[in-house]
């Protein structure tokens, strides 16, 4: 992402905020993993989206029309001793020179400076309730302005959640965002290929997971979320992340893993036989899920509604489950009664972007959102039949299948970003265990 793109986003946001307003946005806090060990720092997505600034302990302020500059950044000061221990810092000087800040201050001075930036403005765009500690500081600054306002300066009297505006912006991906997401999906897709090639009976789930670590880190990527690598019965646990069981011949392996590249996520699921050959029952269910996914993807186009891909998937799955004798009854009635939910209990997708379950409303005015160019979503139908499922023949037990791709809405249809990972039965059977 170029500095120009970040500047464009800030301008767009300030246009929407209007004059006499100010936006305040802290980045994410650093998180302790255990004792004095921290998790790797990841900036808040909204904060990074607007600043391109990746250091912890930073706060962005946008003050439209401010004489000394509209984009103000508070960040850590340069400190040779601290930098020797914990790494380089950009510092306020670097924030101006390299990140386009009009004005930058040490984060330690925020109590002295920030109230003055709010003073005299009507509206404050700030999202309450995400960070209790920062909410408290905001209240303190406001009280100070109020206490000092007898001189005639007005205290802001309108608070608006900043995230409404920013999240709607983030829902529409620009050309360079789509380029970044294409790359994230490509890296993840080739990691899935690696994992398929490496899989054979007797391996541990985490040994297959290691293929993703290798494929992602060599491209400078992180996992966009905790990967799911579940064989057999574990494939039927939707958020299984232990990844510590042995893989057996005859089982299916479900892998849900995506790369984060330049702070943009990919999210891909593939399901394939550990031993390289689908059983008849596995193949029947797999092809049903694949048909449902194709049908759902065909519904991705401008003008359709968010729910159309889901409805298409449900229709195909329910019909197929009746044909296989797993559901019994009239297809339309089974759909109406949501009978499929015993085997397909999640939705067919979610928005995808800087966050894997990305921001953006799914409904507008009570109606499913209309799809528009630049929106990116996952399409991920599945079927899960754990052992012991009542009224379902044993041959279907312990089969868990999900097929997930990343799909962008284009001018007149869709673009699949994650095409590099095979999903047709013959392609999969040719590749599994071949590495
Ligand atoms: Zn997903
Ligand atoms: Mg996923």
Short mmCIF file of C-alpha atoms and ligand atoms in Angstrom, two decimals:
data_model
loop_
_atom_site.label_atom_id
_atom_site.label_comp_id
_atom_site.label_asym_id
_atom_site.label_seq_id
_atom_site.Cartn_x
_atom_site.Cartn_y
_atom_site.Cartn_z
CA UNK A 1 0.00 0.00 0.00
CA UNK A 2 1.47 3.37 -0.96
CA UNK A 3 1.47 6.46 1.30
CA UNK A 4 -0.83 8.01 -1.31
CA UNK A 5 -3.49 5.37 -0.67
CA UNK A 6 -3.42 5.97 3.09
CA UNK A 7 -3.71 9.73 2.45
CA UNK A 8 -6.66 9.14 0.11
CA UNK A 9 -8.44 7.15 2.82
CA UNK A 10 -7.90 9.90 5.40
CA UNK A 11 -9.23 12.52 3.00
CA UNK A 12 -12.31 10.41 2.27
CA UNK A 13 -12.96 9.89 5.97
CA UNK A 14 -12.57 13.59 6.76
CA UNK A 15 -15.01 14.47 3.97
CA UNK A 16 -17.57 12.18 5.60
CA UNK A 17 -16.86 13.55 9.09
CA UNK A 18 -17.40 17.12 8.02
CA UNK A 19 -15.95 20.30 9.56
CA UNK A 20 -15.99 21.02 13.31
CA UNK A 21 -15.23 17.38 14.00
CA UNK A 22 -12.29 15.34 15.21
CA UNK A 23 -11.51 11.62 14.99
CA UNK A 24 -9.48 9.79 17.61
CA UNK A 25 -8.21 6.25 17.07
CA UNK A 26 -5.66 4.34 19.17
CA UNK A 27 -3.88 1.32 17.75
CA UNK A 28 -4.13 -2.12 19.40
CA UNK A 29 -2.58 -2.70 22.83
CA UNK A 30 0.39 -5.00 23.21
CA UNK A 31 -0.68 -8.36 24.63
CA UNK A 32 1.09 -10.50 27.20
CA UNK A 33 1.31 -14.19 26.29
CA UNK A 34 2.75 -15.30 29.61
CA UNK A 35 4.79 -13.56 32.31
CA UNK A 36 7.08 -11.17 30.38
CA UNK A 37 6.58 -12.70 26.94
CA UNK A 38 4.40 -10.78 24.52
CA UNK A 39 2.42 -11.96 21.53
CA UNK A 40 3.82 -10.58 18.29
CA UNK A 41 2.33 -7.10 17.93
CA UNK A 42 -0.34 -6.59 15.27
CA UNK A 43 -1.74 -3.04 14.78
CA UNK A 44 -5.47 -2.45 14.97
CA UNK A 45 -6.88 -2.89 11.46
CA UNK A 46 -8.79 0.43 11.39
CA UNK A 47 -5.72 2.25 12.69
CA UNK A 48 -3.41 0.68 10.14
CA UNK A 49 -5.96 1.22 7.35
CA UNK A 50 -5.81 4.96 7.95
CA UNK A 51 -2.15 5.44 8.90
CA UNK A 52 0.04 2.63 7.53
CA UNK A 53 1.77 2.91 10.92
CA UNK A 54 2.79 -0.40 12.47
CA UNK A 55 4.29 0.47 15.90
CA UNK A 56 2.48 -0.07 19.20
CA UNK A 57 1.60 2.83 21.53
CA UNK A 58 0.27 5.11 18.84
CA UNK A 59 -2.85 7.26 18.50
CA UNK A 60 -4.16 8.88 15.33
CA UNK A 61 -6.06 12.15 15.39
CA UNK A 62 -7.78 13.61 12.34
CA UNK A 63 -8.84 17.23 12.69
CA UNK A 64 -10.35 18.49 9.42
CA UNK A 65 -9.39 22.07 8.66
CA UNK A 66 -6.81 22.36 11.46
CA UNK A 67 -4.36 25.10 10.62
CA UNK A 68 -1.20 23.24 11.62
CA UNK A 69 -2.22 20.11 9.77
CA UNK A 70 -5.12 17.66 9.82
CA UNK A 71 -3.33 14.34 10.40
CA UNK A 72 -1.73 14.14 13.83
CA UNK A 73 0.10 11.09 15.13
CA UNK A 74 1.17 10.35 18.68
CA UNK A 75 3.88 7.70 18.83
CA UNK A 76 6.84 6.43 20.85
CA UNK A 77 9.86 8.70 21.04
CA UNK A 78 13.21 7.72 19.63
CA UNK A 79 15.32 6.31 22.47
CA UNK A 80 18.73 4.79 21.71
CA UNK A 81 18.76 2.69 24.89
CA UNK A 82 15.24 1.31 24.47
CA UNK A 83 15.86 0.75 20.77
CA UNK A 84 18.94 -1.35 21.58
CA UNK A 85 16.73 -3.65 23.63
CA UNK A 86 13.41 -3.71 21.82
CA UNK A 87 14.02 -2.55 18.27
CA UNK A 88 13.90 0.52 16.08
CA UNK A 89 11.31 3.25 16.51
CA UNK A 90 10.02 5.65 13.93
CA UNK A 91 9.66 8.59 16.33
CA UNK A 92 7.62 11.73 15.76
CA UNK A 93 10.12 12.96 13.15
CA UNK A 94 9.79 9.77 11.15
CA UNK A 95 6.01 9.87 11.53
CA UNK A 96 6.02 13.16 9.61
CA UNK A 97 8.72 12.29 7.09
CA UNK A 98 7.79 8.68 6.28
CA UNK A 99 4.10 8.36 7.18
CA UNK A 100 2.72 11.67 6.02
CA UNK A 101 1.72 12.99 9.44
CA UNK A 102 1.28 16.78 9.40
CA UNK A 103 2.18 16.94 13.06
CA UNK A 104 3.53 14.28 15.43
CA UNK A 105 4.11 14.19 19.17
CA UNK A 106 5.58 11.78 21.71
CA UNK A 107 2.85 9.51 23.09
CA UNK A 108 3.87 10.62 26.61
CA UNK A 109 2.64 14.15 25.82
CA UNK A 110 -0.87 13.08 24.80
CA UNK A 111 -2.52 14.25 28.05
CA UNK A 112 -1.22 17.77 27.45
CA UNK A 113 -2.01 18.00 23.75
CA UNK A 114 -5.08 15.95 22.95
CA UNK A 115 -7.68 18.00 24.87
CA UNK A 116 -6.62 21.03 22.84
CA UNK A 117 -7.28 19.13 19.62
CA UNK A 118 -10.86 18.36 20.70
CA UNK A 119 -11.61 21.78 22.13
CA UNK A 120 -13.89 23.94 20.03
CA UNK A 121 -15.08 21.06 17.87
CA UNK A 122 -18.68 19.89 17.88
CA UNK A 123 -18.38 16.23 17.09
CA UNK A 124 -15.92 13.59 18.26
CA UNK A 125 -15.66 10.42 16.20
CA UNK A 126 -14.47 7.77 18.62
CA UNK A 127 -15.66 4.21 19.18
CA UNK A 128 -16.53 3.72 22.85
CA UNK A 129 -16.47 0.34 24.50
CA UNK A 130 -13.61 -1.34 22.67
CA UNK A 131 -10.86 -0.28 25.08
CA UNK A 132 -11.90 0.46 28.66
CA UNK A 133 -8.57 2.08 29.54
CA UNK A 134 -8.70 4.47 26.60
CA UNK A 135 -12.40 5.26 27.21
CA UNK A 136 -11.44 6.38 30.71
CA UNK A 137 -8.72 8.67 29.39
CA UNK A 138 -11.17 10.16 26.87
CA UNK A 139 -13.56 11.00 29.71
CA UNK A 140 -10.72 12.59 31.65
CA UNK A 141 -9.75 14.80 28.68
CA UNK A 142 -13.36 15.84 28.16
CA UNK A 143 -13.76 16.78 31.79
CA UNK A 144 -10.65 18.90 31.57
CA UNK A 145 -12.03 20.74 28.54
CA UNK A 146 -15.33 21.24 30.34
CA UNK A 147 -13.58 22.56 33.45
CA UNK A 148 -11.61 25.02 31.35
CA UNK A 149 -14.48 26.03 29.08
CA UNK A 150 -15.58 28.99 31.13
CA UNK A 151 -13.27 30.95 28.87
CA UNK A 152 -15.82 30.38 26.12
CA UNK A 153 -14.32 27.43 24.18
CA UNK A 154 -17.01 24.87 23.45
CA UNK A 155 -16.89 21.28 24.69
CA UNK A 156 -17.73 18.66 22.05
CA UNK A 157 -21.28 17.51 22.68
CA UNK A 158 -21.75 14.82 20.08
CA UNK A 159 -20.05 11.45 20.16
CA UNK A 160 -20.22 9.22 17.12
CA UNK A 161 -18.69 5.76 16.72
CA UNK A 162 -15.81 6.16 14.28
CA UNK A 163 -16.06 2.53 13.24
CA UNK A 164 -19.31 3.00 11.32
CA UNK A 165 -17.60 5.21 8.77
CA UNK A 166 -14.31 3.32 8.62
CA UNK A 167 -15.91 -0.10 8.38
CA UNK A 168 -18.05 0.93 5.47
CA UNK A 169 -14.95 2.26 3.70
CA UNK A 170 -13.10 -0.98 4.37
CA UNK A 171 -15.89 -3.05 2.85
CA UNK A 172 -15.10 -1.66 -0.63
CA UNK A 173 -11.66 -2.84 -1.70
CA UNK A 174 -9.54 -0.66 -3.98
CA UNK A 175 -7.45 -1.98 -6.87
CA UNK A 176 -4.33 -2.12 -4.70
CA UNK A 177 -6.19 -3.84 -1.88
CA UNK A 178 -7.43 -6.46 -4.35
CA UNK A 179 -3.84 -6.93 -5.58
CA UNK A 180 -2.70 -7.51 -2.02
CA UNK A 181 -5.53 -9.94 -1.34
CA UNK A 182 -4.84 -11.83 -4.57
CA UNK A 183 -1.28 -12.31 -3.36
CA UNK A 184 -2.40 -13.40 0.13
CA UNK A 185 -4.71 -15.96 -1.48
CA UNK A 186 -2.04 -17.16 -3.88
CA UNK A 187 0.44 -17.79 -1.08
CA UNK A 188 -2.19 -19.64 0.95
CA UNK A 189 -3.31 -21.68 -2.06
CA UNK A 190 0.22 -22.87 -2.78
CA UNK A 191 0.61 -23.75 0.91
CA UNK A 192 -2.51 -25.94 0.62
CA UNK A 193 -0.90 -27.67 -2.37
CA UNK A 194 2.25 -28.27 -0.29
CA UNK A 195 0.15 -29.71 2.53
CA UNK A 196 -1.71 -32.05 0.17
CA UNK A 197 1.56 -33.27 -1.29
CA UNK A 198 3.06 -33.89 2.15
CA UNK A 199 0.06 -35.73 3.65
CA UNK A 200 0.21 -39.49 4.20
CA UNK A 201 -1.21 -41.89 6.80
CA UNK A 202 0.67 -41.91 10.10
CA UNK A 203 1.63 -38.22 10.06
CA UNK A 204 0.52 -35.94 12.88
CA UNK A 205 -1.86 -33.10 12.13
CA UNK A 206 0.74 -30.58 13.34
CA UNK A 207 3.30 -31.99 10.93
CA UNK A 208 0.96 -31.07 8.09
CA UNK A 209 0.35 -27.68 9.73
CA UNK A 210 4.13 -27.11 9.60
CA UNK A 211 3.90 -26.92 5.80
CA UNK A 212 1.87 -23.71 6.19
CA UNK A 213 4.38 -22.17 8.60
CA UNK A 214 7.10 -22.82 6.05
CA UNK A 215 5.13 -21.60 3.05
CA UNK A 216 3.88 -18.46 4.83
CA UNK A 217 7.07 -17.32 6.56
CA UNK A 218 9.23 -17.71 3.46
CA UNK A 219 6.95 -15.12 1.83
CA UNK A 220 6.99 -12.85 4.89
CA UNK A 221 3.40 -13.77 5.78
CA UNK A 222 1.74 -14.74 9.04
CA UNK A 223 -1.23 -16.99 9.67
CA UNK A 224 -4.32 -14.79 9.30
CA UNK A 225 -5.97 -16.92 12.05
CA UNK A 226 -5.26 -20.13 13.95
CA UNK A 227 -5.18 -22.89 11.33
CA UNK A 228 -7.55 -25.85 11.57
CA UNK A 229 -5.94 -29.16 10.61
CA UNK A 230 -8.41 -31.88 11.54
CA UNK A 231 -8.50 -35.51 10.42
CA UNK A 232 -11.50 -37.86 10.64
CA UNK A 233 -13.69 -37.06 13.65
CA UNK A 234 -11.76 -33.82 14.21
CA UNK A 235 -12.97 -32.51 10.84
CA UNK A 236 -16.46 -32.40 12.38
CA UNK A 237 -15.38 -29.92 15.09
CA UNK A 238 -15.87 -26.52 13.47
CA UNK A 239 -13.19 -24.63 15.41
CA UNK A 240 -10.77 -27.49 16.07
CA UNK A 241 -7.27 -26.04 16.52
CA UNK A 242 -5.45 -28.59 18.70
CA UNK A 243 -4.00 -30.14 15.53
CA UNK A 244 -2.29 -32.88 17.54
CA UNK A 245 -3.84 -36.17 16.40
CA UNK A 246 -2.45 -38.86 14.15
CA UNK A 247 -3.83 -39.05 10.61
CA UNK A 248 -5.17 -42.43 9.56
CA UNK A 249 -5.71 -44.03 6.20
CA UNK A 250 -9.38 -43.88 5.23
CA UNK A 251 -10.01 -40.53 6.96
CA UNK A 252 -10.66 -37.17 5.41
CA UNK A 253 -8.43 -34.26 6.43
CA UNK A 254 -9.98 -30.79 6.64
CA UNK A 255 -7.58 -27.85 6.56
CA UNK A 256 -8.75 -24.27 7.05
CA UNK A 257 -5.70 -21.99 6.82
CA UNK A 258 -5.02 -18.58 5.33
CA UNK A 259 -2.08 -16.22 5.03
CA UNK A 260 -1.98 -12.61 6.11
CA UNK A 261 0.03 -10.59 3.60
CA UNK A 262 0.66 -6.91 4.23
CA UNK A 263 -2.19 -6.96 6.81
CA UNK A 264 -4.72 -8.53 4.42
CA UNK A 265 -6.11 -12.01 5.03
CA UNK A 266 -6.86 -14.98 2.87
CA UNK A 267 -9.07 -17.79 4.15
CA UNK A 268 -9.05 -21.13 2.34
CA UNK A 269 -10.41 -24.55 3.29
CA UNK A 270 -9.72 -27.79 1.50
CA UNK A 271 -10.76 -31.32 2.44
CA UNK A 272 -9.03 -34.38 1.05
CA UNK A 273 -8.43 -38.08 1.83
CA UNK A 274 -5.38 -38.79 4.02
CA UNK A 275 -4.54 -41.86 1.91
CA UNK A 276 -5.13 -40.12 -1.43
CA UNK A 277 -8.36 -41.92 -2.45
CA UNK A 278 -11.91 -40.90 -1.52
CA UNK A 279 -14.17 -43.75 -0.37
CA UNK A 280 -17.50 -43.98 -2.19
CA UNK A 281 -19.36 -42.33 0.69
CA UNK A 282 -16.74 -39.61 1.15
CA UNK A 283 -16.75 -38.89 -2.55
CA UNK A 284 -20.54 -38.61 -2.71
CA UNK A 285 -20.62 -36.05 0.12
CA UNK A 286 -17.57 -34.23 -1.17
CA UNK A 287 -19.04 -33.76 -4.63
CA UNK A 288 -22.26 -32.55 -3.05
CA UNK A 289 -20.41 -29.85 -1.09
CA UNK A 290 -18.43 -28.93 -4.21
CA UNK A 291 -21.65 -28.59 -6.24
CA UNK A 292 -23.09 -26.40 -3.49
CA UNK A 293 -19.97 -24.22 -3.57
CA UNK A 294 -20.12 -23.82 -7.36
CA UNK A 295 -23.80 -22.90 -7.13
CA UNK A 296 -23.10 -20.38 -4.36
CA UNK A 297 -20.21 -18.74 -6.22
CA UNK A 298 -22.44 -18.29 -9.28
CA UNK A 299 -24.67 -16.06 -7.14
CA UNK A 300 -21.83 -13.61 -6.45
CA UNK A 301 -22.44 -10.57 -8.64
CA UNK A 302 -23.43 -6.92 -8.27
CA UNK A 303 -27.12 -6.50 -7.57
CA UNK A 304 -27.56 -9.85 -5.86
CA UNK A 305 -28.02 -9.92 -2.12
CA UNK A 306 -25.61 -11.07 0.57
CA UNK A 307 -27.78 -14.08 1.29
CA UNK A 308 -28.15 -15.36 -2.28
CA UNK A 309 -24.99 -17.54 -2.24
CA UNK A 310 -26.11 -19.05 1.08
CA UNK A 311 -29.59 -19.82 -0.23
CA UNK A 312 -28.11 -21.47 -3.32
CA UNK A 313 -25.80 -23.63 -1.21
CA UNK A 314 -28.59 -24.68 1.13
CA UNK A 315 -30.76 -25.69 -1.81
CA UNK A 316 -28.10 -27.90 -3.39
CA UNK A 317 -27.08 -29.44 -0.06
CA UNK A 318 -30.64 -30.24 1.02
CA UNK A 319 -31.53 -31.76 -2.33
CA UNK A 320 -28.36 -33.85 -2.29
CA UNK A 321 -28.87 -35.03 1.28
CA UNK A 322 -32.33 -36.27 0.30
CA UNK A 323 -30.94 -38.07 -2.75
CA UNK A 324 -28.35 -39.79 -0.55
CA UNK A 325 -31.03 -40.78 1.97
CA UNK A 326 -29.49 -38.76 4.79
CA UNK A 327 -32.50 -36.42 4.95
CA UNK A 328 -35.99 -37.68 4.26
CA UNK A 329 -38.93 -35.67 3.05
CA UNK A 330 -39.89 -32.84 0.74
CA UNK A 331 -36.92 -30.65 -0.23
CA UNK A 332 -38.82 -27.36 0.02
CA UNK A 333 -40.25 -28.22 3.39
CA UNK A 334 -36.86 -29.43 4.66
CA UNK A 335 -35.32 -26.10 3.64
CA UNK A 336 -38.14 -24.18 5.29
CA UNK A 337 -37.70 -26.23 8.48
CA UNK A 338 -33.90 -25.78 8.29
CA UNK A 339 -33.45 -29.56 8.51
CA UNK A 340 -30.02 -29.16 6.86
CA UNK A 341 -28.75 -27.37 9.99
CA UNK A 342 -28.03 -30.72 11.64
CA UNK A 343 -25.27 -31.20 9.09
CA UNK A 344 -24.59 -27.64 7.93
CA UNK A 345 -24.75 -25.36 10.95
CA UNK A 346 -22.76 -22.34 9.77
CA UNK A 347 -23.31 -19.71 7.12
CA UNK A 348 -21.87 -19.85 3.62
CA UNK A 349 -19.41 -17.00 4.08
CA UNK A 350 -18.28 -13.73 5.59
CA UNK A 351 -16.63 -10.54 4.44
CA UNK A 352 -12.87 -10.84 4.02
CA UNK A 353 -10.21 -8.13 4.23
CA UNK A 354 -7.76 -6.89 6.82
CA UNK A 355 -9.62 -9.02 9.35
CA UNK A 356 -10.49 -12.57 8.42
CA UNK A 357 -14.08 -12.01 9.51
CA UNK A 358 -13.95 -8.56 8.05
CA UNK A 359 -15.98 -5.51 8.96
CA UNK A 360 -19.05 -4.23 7.14
CA UNK A 361 -22.76 -4.66 7.77
CA UNK A 362 -24.49 -7.72 6.32
CA UNK A 363 -27.88 -6.06 6.48
CA UNK A 364 -28.91 -2.52 5.64
CA UNK A 365 -32.27 -1.28 6.89
CA UNK A 366 -33.22 -4.82 7.87
CA UNK A 367 -32.58 -6.21 4.37
CA UNK A 368 -29.67 -8.35 3.20
CA UNK A 369 -27.03 -6.08 1.72
CA UNK A 370 -26.82 -5.69 -2.04
CA UNK A 371 -23.48 -6.90 -3.40
CA UNK A 372 -21.31 -4.26 -5.07
CA UNK A 373 -18.04 -4.19 -6.94
CA UNK A 374 -15.02 -4.36 -4.63
CA UNK A 375 -16.62 -6.38 -1.86
CA UNK A 376 -14.74 -9.56 -1.00
CA UNK A 377 -16.29 -12.56 0.71
CA UNK A 378 -15.63 -16.20 1.39
CA UNK A 379 -17.85 -18.94 -0.04
CA UNK A 380 -17.57 -21.97 2.20
CA UNK A 381 -20.36 -24.54 2.36
CA UNK A 382 -19.74 -27.72 4.32
CA UNK A 383 -21.25 -30.90 5.74
CA UNK A 384 -20.40 -32.45 9.11
CA UNK A 385 -21.61 -35.86 10.26
CA UNK A 386 -19.96 -36.94 13.52
CA UNK A 387 -20.03 -40.59 14.63
CA UNK A 388 -23.23 -41.50 16.44
CA UNK A 389 -25.44 -39.12 14.45
CA UNK A 390 -28.94 -40.52 14.98
CA UNK A 391 -30.83 -41.78 11.98
CA UNK A 392 -27.78 -41.58 9.68
CA UNK A 393 -26.16 -44.75 8.34
CA UNK A 394 -22.72 -45.58 9.73
CA UNK A 395 -20.97 -45.21 6.39
CA UNK A 396 -21.46 -41.42 6.62
CA UNK A 397 -20.01 -41.06 10.12
CA UNK A 398 -16.90 -39.00 10.89
CA UNK A 399 -17.05 -37.22 7.57
CA UNK A 400 -16.46 -33.48 7.87
CA UNK A 401 -16.12 -31.48 4.67
CA UNK A 402 -15.75 -27.78 3.94
CA UNK A 403 -14.59 -26.13 0.73
CA UNK A 404 -13.78 -22.44 1.04
CA UNK A 405 -12.62 -19.89 -1.49
CA UNK A 406 -12.12 -16.14 -1.45
CA UNK A 407 -14.33 -14.36 -3.97
CA UNK A 408 -14.36 -10.70 -5.03
CA UNK A 409 -17.41 -9.01 -6.55
CA UNK A 410 -16.40 -7.55 -9.92
CA UNK A 411 -18.11 -5.12 -12.30
CA UNK A 412 -20.34 -7.85 -13.75
CA UNK A 413 -19.73 -10.99 -11.72
CA UNK A 414 -17.04 -12.50 -9.55
CA UNK A 415 -13.35 -13.24 -9.37
CA UNK A 416 -12.07 -16.21 -7.34
CA UNK A 417 -8.88 -15.05 -5.63
CA UNK A 418 -7.90 -18.49 -4.33
CA UNK A 419 -7.85 -20.45 -7.58
CA UNK A 420 -4.44 -22.04 -6.97
CA UNK A 421 -5.70 -24.70 -4.56
CA UNK A 422 -7.19 -27.72 -6.36
CA UNK A 423 -10.64 -28.94 -5.35
CA UNK A 424 -11.88 -31.29 -8.09
CA UNK A 425 -11.82 -34.95 -7.00
CA UNK A 426 -9.40 -36.15 -9.69
CA UNK A 427 -7.04 -33.22 -9.12
CA UNK A 428 -6.97 -33.91 -5.41
CA UNK A 429 -6.43 -37.64 -5.81
CA UNK A 430 -3.51 -36.97 -8.15
CA UNK A 431 -1.77 -34.58 -5.78
CA UNK A 432 -2.29 -35.96 -2.22
CA UNK A 433 0.82 -37.77 -0.98
CA UNK A 434 2.77 -36.99 -4.14
CA UNK A 435 5.39 -34.86 -2.37
ZN1 LIG B 1 -13.94 -18.43 6.46
MG1 LIG B 2 -11.89 -20.40 6.92
#
